[in-house]
Amino acid sequence: MKIVFIGAGRLATHFAQALRNKDNIIVAVYSRTLQSARALCAMVGGTPTDSIAALPSDADAYILAVKDSVLPQLIPQLQQGREGRPLFHTAGSVPMSVFGTEGLHGVIYPMQTFSKERPVDFSQIPVFIEANTPAALSVARSLAQSVSTRVTELSSDQRRYLHLSAVFACNFANHCYALAAQILEQHGLSFDVMLPLIDETAAKVHTMHPADAQTGPAVRFDENVINAHLQLLDVQPRLQEVYSLLSCSIHQLTNPPTYSPLPTHD
């Protein structure tokens, strides 16, 4: 298929390369900064531009991989003169209704965290699709299945809970890594010592429910350890609050019949 990418960021970079590697043709890339569009075109081909009006009007699909907040602004510009051409956004939390009621449109949402400097095996990434017509859905499925073996049709309502869950599983978990790194670095220790623990924690949930894999002082309601940790965080009240909230949540989730509030450190 002939594809136009709107956006040249992390997701666009990986998605465009995956599609090109499966014999799709990237005919153009739009970015607000021409330098970014040129950088992606150097990898995948196509014509770079910083003008929506300059994009071709005869592509088989237009993929918007941009910030959620700019979709309402870009979509009407992209639709003009491209009636009958399917447009797809790639956002996890934006409903398909952002396209309005006109034209062919849908969603192709690859659920993964992307960094430009790290390669990914796109074939193993779950991709969730949705479209407003059978014709648009057929295009979405064809594109998704060309790069991934894990393609699922999903409604906008279901996808918003999927995205919420992904924030907990990825963004919040990574933030905890960053907090751990900060504590270690403040006391002359390297974050590298955490990597075997992180790897084993992630490996366990491949075969166990996360609630069953949970360990630590909050699960067993170890007040001595919990209070000792809270004392160490006396100079960081915000982090102390995070520790308490997470510990309460862990204890409540893993001990629902006997849950009682954890001790408050004064």
Tab-separated table of C-alpha atoms in Angstrom, residues 24-114:
chain	number	residue	atom	x	y	z
A	24	ASN	CA	4.464	-1.044	1.852
A	25	ILE	CA	5.515	2.264	0.303
A	26	ILE	CA	5.903	5.398	2.408
A	27	VAL	CA	5.160	8.121	-0.126
A	28	ALA	CA	5.368	11.141	2.184
A	29	VAL	CA	6.019	12.210	5.776
A	30	TYR	CA	4.638	15.371	7.366
A	31	SER	CA	6.099	16.995	10.463
A	32	ARG	CA	5.820	20.494	11.898
A	33	THR	CA	9.608	20.626	11.582
A	34	LEU	CA	10.928	19.793	8.114
A	35	GLN	CA	14.143	18.456	9.651
A	36	SER	CA	12.208	15.706	11.461
A	37	ALA	CA	10.295	14.767	8.321
A	38	ARG	CA	13.565	14.576	6.377
A	39	ALA	CA	15.149	12.373	9.043
A	40	LEU	CA	12.326	9.823	8.844
A	41	CYS	CA	12.211	9.913	5.039
A	42	ALA	CA	15.935	9.154	5.017
A	43	MET	CA	15.053	5.878	6.747
A	44	VAL	CA	11.859	4.887	4.945
A	45	GLY	CA	11.721	6.867	1.717
A	46	GLY	CA	9.061	9.301	0.617
A	47	THR	CA	8.855	13.062	0.340
A	48	PRO	CA	9.287	15.159	3.495
A	49	THR	CA	7.075	18.182	4.073
A	50	ASP	CA	5.925	20.580	6.768
A	51	SER	CA	2.714	21.408	4.870
A	52	ILE	CA	-0.465	19.327	5.094
A	53	ALA	CA	-1.644	20.859	1.814
A	54	ALA	CA	1.482	19.538	0.065
A	55	LEU	CA	0.735	15.903	0.942
A	56	PRO	CA	-0.483	13.659	-1.890
A	57	SER	CA	-4.215	13.096	-2.120
A	58	ASP	CA	-4.150	9.582	-3.590
A	59	ALA	CA	-2.476	7.467	-0.878
A	60	ASP	CA	-4.091	4.211	0.250
A	61	ALA	CA	-3.880	5.215	3.925
A	62	TYR	CA	-2.965	8.230	6.053
A	63	ILE	CA	-1.557	7.442	9.497
A	64	LEU	CA	-1.579	10.150	12.151
A	65	ALA	CA	1.114	9.519	14.750
A	66	VAL	CA	1.064	12.863	16.549
A	67	LYS	CA	0.263	14.297	19.973
A	68	ASP	CA	-3.328	13.623	20.996
A	69	SER	CA	-4.010	17.330	21.464
A	70	VAL	CA	-3.314	18.251	17.818
A	71	LEU	CA	-5.590	15.626	16.244
A	72	PRO	CA	-8.718	17.867	16.205
A	73	GLN	CA	-6.709	20.555	14.422
A	74	LEU	CA	-4.976	18.333	11.852
A	75	ILE	CA	-7.838	16.003	10.916
A	76	PRO	CA	-10.051	18.587	9.117
A	77	GLN	CA	-7.014	19.821	7.156
A	78	LEU	CA	-6.115	16.272	6.165
A	79	GLN	CA	-9.673	15.339	5.196
A	80	GLN	CA	-9.981	18.240	2.768
A	81	GLY	CA	-9.469	16.971	-0.782
A	82	ARG	CA	-8.929	13.395	0.392
A	83	GLU	CA	-12.531	12.238	0.611
A	84	GLY	CA	-12.759	8.489	0.269
A	85	ARG	CA	-9.214	7.955	1.534
A	86	PRO	CA	-8.937	6.212	4.955
A	87	LEU	CA	-7.370	8.126	7.838
A	88	PHE	CA	-6.156	6.367	10.984
A	89	HIS	CA	-4.876	7.754	14.256
A	90	THR	CA	-2.608	5.745	16.553
A	91	ALA	CA	-3.595	7.088	19.988
A	92	GLY	CA	-4.617	4.801	22.828
A	93	SER	CA	-6.831	7.266	24.676
A	94	VAL	CA	-8.510	9.201	21.844
A	95	PRO	CA	-11.879	7.865	20.615
A	96	MET	CA	-12.513	7.256	16.928
A	97	SER	CA	-15.193	9.968	17.087
A	98	VAL	CA	-12.427	12.605	16.866
A	99	PHE	CA	-12.721	12.142	13.083
A	100	GLY	CA	-16.355	13.247	13.067
A	101	THR	CA	-18.936	11.507	10.906
A	102	GLU	CA	-17.539	12.069	7.418
A	103	GLY	CA	-15.188	9.928	5.369
A	104	LEU	CA	-13.359	6.674	6.023
A	105	HIS	CA	-11.444	6.554	9.269
A	106	GLY	CA	-10.337	4.422	12.185
A	107	VAL	CA	-7.646	3.599	14.708
A	108	ILE	CA	-4.474	1.508	14.538
A	109	TYR	CA	-3.027	1.454	18.064
A	110	PRO	CA	0.267	-0.418	18.609
A	111	MET	CA	0.485	-0.901	22.378
A	112	GLN	CA	4.163	-0.544	23.158
A	113	THR	CA	6.619	1.953	24.573
A	114	PHE	CA	8.912	3.313	21.863
